[in-house]
């Protein structure tokens, strides 16, 4: 059976792949594994985004957790990083977020944080998975007074907002900013947060109805935000994804400020203030070569990891660095947070823009990006397994890397959150890399058609 946990928890189409039955078993197994050494009654914090399937999965998780004796505290709709922060503040044994992040509405996911607010290590996820798939007989329901209880926490969103406000260092009253909340979790926190911080703020994508999360809005669809900023003379726009653990921005001209540029801006500010540890930022293999060369010129080193904010954080913790992130907008500021946090990133960006008091576009044009082509190939779990073991595809990709002759790179990887194989080619000549990316994509599709 395919592995349950991907790079960001368990994820799938709610009701068919991510079923209530599976959610019950994840709750039961997680409570057992995470508290097997504590020998005390577990308390688990749960939050969710605005998807219609969130209620179903929340109730299933509660049933599973309570059935093995764990107490549950429900936070309702809050951003993913809120649970990462609150699990420690409320002294809980684990935190669970029901969200599929930037994915379409029909998907949902379950991601788990430990009692310190960090995503679970692979070995812990493997242990939970093995209990569900291999030894379910070891999961035993409790009876009588040992059963768990469910309580509701009304202050979760407020406590999180107050935490993020502590990152504000400048006067935001002159900043005119539009925020796109992706009709997701940021809809319940961003309006209060940025209004209280004094921003001249307007909010779009802040009317969630259960089915419109990430639908033509948020960090994966910047077009509406871009047009809104230009049409209404905003200083900039900031977009969150469905669970608000990432953000991207646009300048006053509506041009995108991606995660690489956000890291560059924050790294520069932190270095100038003497707060960037070892003058180093941790990035992934998806970061643009133009960005990496720009960082070198600014005297900032980069460490590279596999794609996924969990791998960025693992490297940050291992090497003691305090800034890292992804081109997609997951930015980790470990002096404040244990995971990517879109609203914390937004406050940090506004600190920089308010202090500099220049047009945002001046910081957006700090380097020239190498052209990148990104193509997605839809596949299945079986297709992913075939791809990993197909030596013909491996050799074909290597031949295309050699074709670039050191002036670019090819990266083909399996998505850890979606049923996709992702092809990225980067180089100096757009026509050449588009041709190479298309050839690789076509060859993979050809090989997958044989299974």
Coordinates of C-alpha atoms in Angstrom, one line a residue:
X1 CA 0.0 0.0 0.0
X2 CA 1.2 3.5 -0.8
X3 CA 2.6 5.5 2.1
X4 CA 0.1 7.6 3.9
X5 CA 2.3 10.6 4.8
X6 CA 3.7 12.8 2.1
X7 CA 6.0 15.9 2.6
X8 CA 3.1 17.7 4.4
X9 CA 1.1 15.2 6.3
X10 CA -1.7 12.9 4.9
X11 CA -3.5 14.5 1.9
X12 CA -6.1 13.4 -0.6
X13 CA -9.6 14.0 -2.0
X14 CA -11.8 14.3 1.0
X15 CA -14.4 11.5 1.3
X16 CA -12.8 9.1 -1.2
X17 CA -9.1 9.1 -0.4
X18 CA -9.0 10.9 2.9
X19 CA -12.0 9.2 4.4
X20 CA -13.6 9.6 7.9
X21 CA -12.4 6.0 8.7
X22 CA -8.9 6.9 7.9
X23 CA -9.1 10.1 9.9
X24 CA -10.4 8.1 12.9
X25 CA -7.4 5.7 12.6
X26 CA -4.9 8.5 12.2
X27 CA -6.2 10.1 15.4
X28 CA -6.1 6.8 17.3
X29 CA -2.6 5.9 16.1
X30 CA -1.1 9.4 16.5
X31 CA -2.3 9.6 20.1
X32 CA -0.8 6.3 21.0
X33 CA 2.6 6.9 19.3
X34 CA 3.0 10.5 20.5
X35 CA 2.3 9.7 24.1
X36 CA 3.7 6.2 24.6
X37 CA 6.5 7.5 26.7
X38 CA 4.6 10.0 28.7
X39 CA 2.3 7.6 30.5
X40 CA -0.3 10.3 31.0
X41 CA -3.6 11.3 29.4
X42 CA -2.9 13.0 26.1
X43 CA -4.3 16.4 25.1
X44 CA -4.5 17.2 21.4
X45 CA -5.2 20.6 19.8
X46 CA -7.1 20.7 16.5
X47 CA -7.5 23.5 14.0
X48 CA -8.8 23.6 10.5
X49 CA -9.1 25.8 7.4
X50 CA -12.4 26.7 5.7
X51 CA -13.0 23.6 3.5
X52 CA -16.5 22.1 3.7
X53 CA -14.9 18.7 4.5
X54 CA -13.2 20.1 7.6
X55 CA -16.2 19.5 9.9
X56 CA -16.4 15.9 8.8
X57 CA -12.7 15.2 9.3
X58 CA -12.6 17.1 12.6
X59 CA -15.4 15.0 14.1
X60 CA -13.7 11.8 12.9
X61 CA -10.4 12.8 14.4
X62 CA -12.2 13.7 17.7
X63 CA -13.8 10.2 17.7
X64 CA -10.5 8.5 17.1
X65 CA -8.6 10.5 19.7
X66 CA -11.3 10.1 22.4
X67 CA -11.6 6.4 21.7
X68 CA -8.1 5.8 22.9
X69 CA -8.3 8.1 25.8
X70 CA -7.0 11.4 24.5
X71 CA -8.7 14.8 25.3
X72 CA -9.3 17.2 22.5
X73 CA -9.3 21.0 22.4
X74 CA -10.9 22.5 19.3
X75 CA -9.6 25.9 18.0
X76 CA -12.0 26.1 15.0
X77 CA -10.7 27.9 11.9
X78 CA -7.2 29.2 12.4
X79 CA -4.0 29.3 10.3
X80 CA -1.7 26.3 10.4
X81 CA 1.1 28.3 12.2
X82 CA -1.4 29.2 14.9
X83 CA -1.6 25.5 15.9
X84 CA 2.2 25.2 15.8
X85 CA 2.4 28.2 18.2
X86 CA -0.6 27.4 20.4
X87 CA 0.3 23.7 21.0
X88 CA 3.2 24.8 23.1
X89 CA 1.4 27.8 24.7
X90 CA -1.5 25.6 25.8
X91 CA 0.9 22.8 26.9
X92 CA -0.7 20.2 24.7
X93 CA 0.9 16.9 23.7
X94 CA 0.3 17.4 19.9
X95 CA -1.4 19.7 17.4
X96 CA -3.4 18.6 14.4
X97 CA -4.3 20.8 11.4
X98 CA -7.0 19.8 9.0
X99 CA -6.0 21.5 5.7
X100 CA -4.8 20.9 2.2
X101 CA -3.0 24.2 2.1
X102 CA -2.9 25.6 -1.4
X103 CA -4.8 22.7 -3.0
X104 CA -8.3 22.9 -4.5
X105 CA -11.4 22.6 -2.3
X106 CA -12.0 18.9 -2.9
X107 CA -8.7 18.0 -1.3
X108 CA -8.1 18.0 2.4
X109 CA -5.2 16.9 4.7
X110 CA -4.1 16.1 8.2
X111 CA -0.8 17.4 9.4
X112 CA 0.5 16.8 12.9
X113 CA 2.8 18.9 15.1
X114 CA 4.6 17.6 18.2
X115 CA 4.4 19.3 21.6
X116 CA 7.0 21.8 20.7
X117 CA 5.2 23.0 17.5
X118 CA 7.4 21.2 15.0
X119 CA 6.1 18.9 12.2
X120 CA 6.7 15.3 12.9
X121 CA 9.9 13.6 11.9
X122 CA 9.7 11.0 9.2
X123 CA 10.4 8.2 11.7
X124 CA 7.5 9.2 13.9
X125 CA 5.2 9.4 10.9
X126 CA 6.4 6.0 9.8
X127 CA 5.6 4.6 13.3
X128 CA 2.0 6.1 13.1
X129 CA 1.6 4.7 9.6
X130 CA 2.8 1.2 10.6
X131 CA 0.4 1.1 13.5
X132 CA -2.5 1.9 11.1
X133 CA -1.5 -0.4 8.2
X134 CA 0.5 -3.2 9.7
X135 CA -0.5 -3.7 13.4
X136 CA -4.0 -2.2 13.8
X137 CA -4.7 -4.9 16.5
X138 CA -2.4 -2.9 18.8
X139 CA -4.9 -0.1 18.8
X140 CA -7.3 -0.7 21.7
X141 CA -10.3 1.4 22.6
X142 CA -10.6 2.5 26.2
X143 CA -13.9 2.3 28.2
X144 CA -15.7 4.0 31.0
X145 CA -14.1 7.0 32.6
X146 CA -10.9 6.6 30.6
X147 CA -12.5 8.0 27.4
X148 CA -11.4 11.4 26.2
X149 CA -13.4 14.6 26.2
X150 CA -13.8 17.4 23.7
X151 CA -13.6 21.1 24.7
X152 CA -13.7 24.3 22.6
X153 CA -11.1 27.1 22.9
X154 CA -12.7 30.5 22.0
X155 CA -9.4 32.5 22.4
X156 CA -7.2 30.6 19.8
X157 CA -7.4 33.1 17.0
X158 CA -7.0 36.1 19.4
X159 CA -4.0 34.5 21.1
X160 CA -2.3 33.9 17.8
X161 CA -3.0 37.5 16.6
X162 CA -1.4 38.9 19.7
X163 CA 1.6 36.7 19.2
X164 CA 2.2 37.9 15.6
X165 CA 1.7 41.5 16.6
X166 CA 4.9 41.3 18.7
X167 CA 6.9 41.0 15.4
X168 CA 5.9 44.6 14.4
X169 CA 8.8 47.0 14.7
X170 CA 7.7 50.0 12.5
X171 CA 4.9 52.4 12.0
X172 CA 2.6 50.9 9.4
X173 CA 0.1 53.8 9.3
X174 CA 1.4 55.2 5.9
X175 CA 1.3 51.8 4.2
X176 CA -1.6 51.2 1.9
X177 CA -1.9 47.4 1.4
X178 CA -4.4 44.9 0.0
X179 CA -4.4 41.4 1.5
X180 CA -5.8 38.4 -0.4
X181 CA -6.9 35.8 2.2
X182 CA -7.6 33.0 -0.3
X183 CA -11.0 32.6 1.3
X184 CA -9.1 30.5 3.8
X185 CA -7.9 30.5 7.4
X186 CA -6.4 34.0 7.1
X187 CA -9.9 35.3 6.7
X188 CA -10.4 34.9 10.5
X189 CA -7.1 36.5 11.6
X190 CA -5.7 38.9 9.0
X191 CA -8.4 41.6 9.1
X192 CA -8.0 42.1 12.8
X193 CA -4.2 41.7 12.8
X194 CA -3.4 44.2 10.1
X195 CA -6.1 46.7 11.1
X196 CA -4.8 46.7 14.7
X197 CA -1.3 47.2 13.4
X198 CA -2.4 50.4 11.7
X199 CA -2.1 49.4 8.1
X200 CA -4.4 51.2 5.6
X201 CA -5.7 47.7 4.7
X202 CA -8.2 46.3 2.3
X203 CA -9.1 42.6 2.3
X204 CA -10.2 40.5 -0.7
X205 CA -10.8 36.7 -0.8
X206 CA -12.0 37.0 2.8
X207 CA -15.6 35.6 2.4
X208 CA -15.1 31.8 2.8
X209 CA -18.2 29.6 2.1
X210 CA -16.6 26.2 2.4
X211 CA -16.1 25.7 -1.4
X212 CA -14.3 28.8 -2.6
X213 CA -10.9 28.3 -0.8
X214 CA -8.0 29.0 -3.2
X215 CA -10.5 29.4 -6.0
X216 CA -9.0 32.0 -8.3
X217 CA -7.5 33.8 -5.3
X218 CA -4.6 33.6 -2.8
X219 CA -0.9 32.9 -3.4
X220 CA -1.5 30.4 -6.2
X221 CA -3.6 32.9 -8.2
X222 CA -2.1 36.4 -8.0
X223 CA -3.9 37.8 -11.0
X224 CA -6.8 39.3 -9.1
X225 CA -4.6 40.8 -6.4
X226 CA -2.2 42.2 -9.1
X227 CA -5.1 44.0 -10.9
X228 CA -6.6 45.2 -7.7
X229 CA -3.3 46.8 -6.5
X230 CA -2.8 48.6 -9.8
X231 CA -6.4 49.8 -10.2
X232 CA -6.5 51.2 -6.7
X233 CA -3.0 52.6 -6.2
X234 CA -1.8 50.4 -3.4
X235 CA 1.8 50.3 -2.2
X236 CA 1.7 46.5 -2.5
X237 CA -0.4 43.5 -2.2
X238 CA 0.1 40.4 -0.1
X239 CA -1.5 37.0 -0.7
X240 CA -1.8 34.0 1.6
X241 CA -2.7 30.4 0.8
X242 CA -5.6 28.4 2.2
X243 CA -4.0 27.7 5.6
X244 CA -1.9 30.9 5.7
X245 CA 1.4 29.2 6.2
X246 CA 2.8 30.9 3.1
X247 CA 2.6 34.2 1.4
X248 CA 3.6 35.9 -1.8
X249 CA 3.5 39.6 -2.7
X250 CA 3.1 42.0 -5.6
X251 CA 4.6 45.5 -5.9
X252 CA 2.7 48.7 -6.8
X253 CA 2.9 47.7 -10.5
X254 CA 1.3 44.4 -9.8
X255 CA 4.6 42.4 -10.4
X256 CA 5.1 39.3 -8.3
X257 CA 7.5 39.2 -5.4
X258 CA 8.2 35.5 -5.0
X259 CA 9.6 33.6 -2.1
X260 CA 13.1 33.9 -3.3
X261 CA 12.8 37.7 -3.3
X262 CA 11.1 37.7 0.1
X263 CA 14.0 35.7 1.5
X264 CA 16.4 38.1 -0.1
X265 CA 14.7 41.2 1.4
X266 CA 14.4 39.7 4.9
X267 CA 18.0 38.3 4.8
X268 CA 19.3 41.7 3.8
X269 CA 17.4 43.4 6.7
X270 CA 18.5 40.8 9.2
X271 CA 22.1 41.0 8.1
X272 CA 22.2 44.8 8.4
X273 CA 20.8 44.4 12.0
X274 CA 23.3 41.7 12.8
X275 CA 20.5 39.2 13.3
X276 CA 21.1 36.8 10.4
X277 CA 22.9 33.9 12.0
X278 CA 26.2 33.2 10.1
X279 CA 24.9 35.4 7.3
X280 CA 23.2 32.4 5.9
X281 CA 19.7 31.5 4.5
X282 CA 18.4 28.0 3.9
X283 CA 16.7 27.5 0.6
X284 CA 15.6 24.6 -1.6
X285 CA 16.7 23.3 -5.0
X286 CA 13.8 25.3 -6.6
X287 CA 15.4 28.6 -5.8
X288 CA 16.4 30.6 -8.9
X289 CA 20.1 30.8 -9.9
X290 CA 19.8 34.5 -10.3
X291 CA 18.7 34.8 -6.7
X292 CA 21.6 32.7 -5.4
X293 CA 24.1 34.8 -7.3
X294 CA 22.4 38.0 -5.9
X295 CA 22.7 36.6 -2.4
X296 CA 26.4 36.0 -2.9
X297 CA 26.9 39.6 -4.0
X298 CA 25.3 40.8 -0.8
X299 CA 27.6 38.6 1.3
X300 CA 24.9 36.2 2.2
X301 CA 25.5 32.4 2.0
X302 CA 22.8 29.9 1.0
X303 CA 22.4 26.3 2.1
X304 CA 20.2 24.1 -0.2
X305 CA 17.8 21.3 0.7
X306 CA 15.2 19.2 -0.9
X307 CA 11.8 20.7 -1.7
X308 CA 9.5 21.0 1.3
X309 CA 9.5 23.5 4.2
X310 CA 10.0 20.6 6.6
X311 CA 13.4 19.9 5.1
X312 CA 14.3 23.6 5.2
X313 CA 13.4 23.6 8.9
X314 CA 15.4 20.4 9.6
X315 CA 18.5 22.0 8.1
X316 CA 17.9 25.2 10.0
X317 CA 17.6 23.4 13.3
X318 CA 20.6 21.2 12.5
X319 CA 22.9 24.1 11.5
X320 CA 21.5 26.8 13.8
X321 CA 20.3 29.2 11.1
X322 CA 17.2 31.4 11.6
X323 CA 16.0 32.2 8.1
X324 CA 14.9 29.8 5.4
X325 CA 12.2 29.1 2.9
X326 CA 10.9 28.2 -0.5
X327 CA 10.3 30.0 -3.8
X328 CA 6.6 29.2 -3.3
X329 CA 6.3 31.4 -0.2
X330 CA 6.9 29.2 2.8
X331 CA 9.2 31.4 4.8
X332 CA 10.5 30.3 8.2
X333 CA 11.6 32.9 10.7
X334 CA 12.7 30.6 13.5
X335 CA 13.3 33.4 16.1
X336 CA 9.5 33.7 16.1
X337 CA 8.0 30.5 14.7
X338 CA 8.5 26.7 14.4
X339 CA 7.0 26.5 10.9
X340 CA 6.2 28.7 7.8
X341 CA 3.9 31.5 8.7
X342 CA 2.4 33.8 6.0
X343 CA 1.2 36.5 8.3
X344 CA 4.4 36.7 10.3
X345 CA 6.2 36.9 6.9
X346 CA 3.9 39.7 5.9
X347 CA 4.6 41.7 9.1
X348 CA 8.3 41.2 8.5
X349 CA 8.1 42.5 4.9
X350 CA 6.1 45.5 6.0
X351 CA 8.7 46.2 8.7
X352 CA 11.2 46.5 5.8
X353 CA 9.1 48.5 3.4
X354 CA 7.9 51.0 6.2
X355 CA 11.5 51.5 7.3
X356 CA 12.9 52.1 3.8
X357 CA 10.0 54.3 2.7
X358 CA 10.6 53.7 -1.0
X359 CA 8.5 52.2 -3.8
X360 CA 8.3 48.5 -3.3
X361 CA 9.2 47.9 -7.0
X362 CA 12.7 49.2 -6.2
X363 CA 13.3 46.1 -4.0
X364 CA 11.5 43.8 -6.5
X365 CA 14.0 44.6 -9.3
X366 CA 17.1 43.7 -7.3
X367 CA 18.3 40.9 -9.6
X368 CA 17.5 39.3 -12.9
X369 CA 15.8 35.9 -12.6
X370 CA 17.1 33.1 -14.8
X371 CA 14.2 31.8 -17.0
X372 CA 12.4 28.8 -15.5
X373 CA 9.9 26.5 -17.0
X374 CA 7.7 24.4 -14.8
X375 CA 5.5 21.6 -16.2
X376 CA 3.2 19.3 -14.2
X377 CA 2.3 15.8 -15.2
X378 CA -0.8 14.2 -13.7
X379 CA -0.2 10.7 -12.5
X380 CA -1.2 8.1 -9.8
X381 CA 0.5 6.5 -6.9
X382 CA 1.4 3.6 -9.2
X383 CA 2.8 6.1 -11.8
X384 CA 5.0 7.7 -9.1
X385 CA 6.4 4.3 -8.2
X386 CA 7.0 3.4 -11.8
X387 CA 8.8 6.8 -12.4
X388 CA 11.1 6.2 -9.4
X389 CA 12.3 2.9 -10.8
X390 CA 12.5 3.6 -14.5
X391 CA 16.1 3.7 -15.5
X392 CA 15.2 4.8 -19.0
X393 CA 13.6 8.0 -17.8
X394 CA 16.5 8.6 -15.5
X395 CA 19.0 8.3 -18.4
X396 CA 16.8 10.6 -20.6
X397 CA 16.7 13.3 -18.0
X398 CA 20.5 13.1 -17.5
X399 CA 21.0 13.5 -21.2
X400 CA 19.0 16.7 -21.2
X401 CA 21.0 18.0 -18.3
X402 CA 24.1 17.5 -20.3
X403 CA 22.5 19.4 -23.2
X404 CA 22.6 22.5 -21.1
X405 CA 26.4 22.3 -20.8
X406 CA 26.6 23.8 -17.3
X407 CA 24.4 26.9 -18.2
X408 CA 21.3 25.6 -16.5
X409 CA 19.8 22.7 -14.7
X410 CA 17.0 20.1 -14.8
X411 CA 15.0 19.1 -11.8
X412 CA 12.3 16.4 -12.0
X413 CA 10.6 15.4 -8.8
X414 CA 7.5 13.8 -7.3
X415 CA 5.1 16.2 -5.6
X416 CA 4.7 15.3 -2.0
X417 CA 1.2 16.9 -1.7
X418 CA -0.4 16.3 -5.1
X419 CA -0.7 13.5 -7.7
X420 CA 1.9 15.1 -9.9
X421 CA 5.4 14.7 -11.3
X422 CA 6.9 18.2 -11.6
X423 CA 9.4 19.1 -14.3
X424 CA 11.6 22.2 -13.9
X425 CA 14.2 23.4 -16.3
X426 CA 16.2 26.5 -15.7
X427 CA 18.7 28.2 -18.0
X428 CA 19.8 31.4 -19.9
X429 CA 17.7 30.8 -23.0
X430 CA 13.9 30.5 -22.6
X431 CA 13.3 28.7 -25.9
X432 CA 15.9 26.1 -25.2
X433 CA 14.6 25.3 -21.7
X434 CA 11.0 25.2 -22.9
X435 CA 12.0 22.7 -25.5
X436 CA 13.9 20.5 -23.0
X437 CA 11.1 20.6 -20.5
X438 CA 8.5 19.6 -23.1
X439 CA 10.7 16.8 -24.3
X440 CA 11.2 15.4 -20.8
X441 CA 7.4 15.8 -20.0
X442 CA 6.5 14.0 -23.2
X443 CA 8.9 11.2 -22.6
X444 CA 7.6 10.7 -19.0
X445 CA 4.0 10.6 -20.3
X446 CA 5.0 8.1 -23.0
X447 CA 6.6 5.8 -20.4
X448 CA 3.7 6.1 -17.9
X449 CA 1.3 5.1 -20.7
X450 CA 2.9 1.6 -20.7
X451 CA 1.8 0.7 -17.2

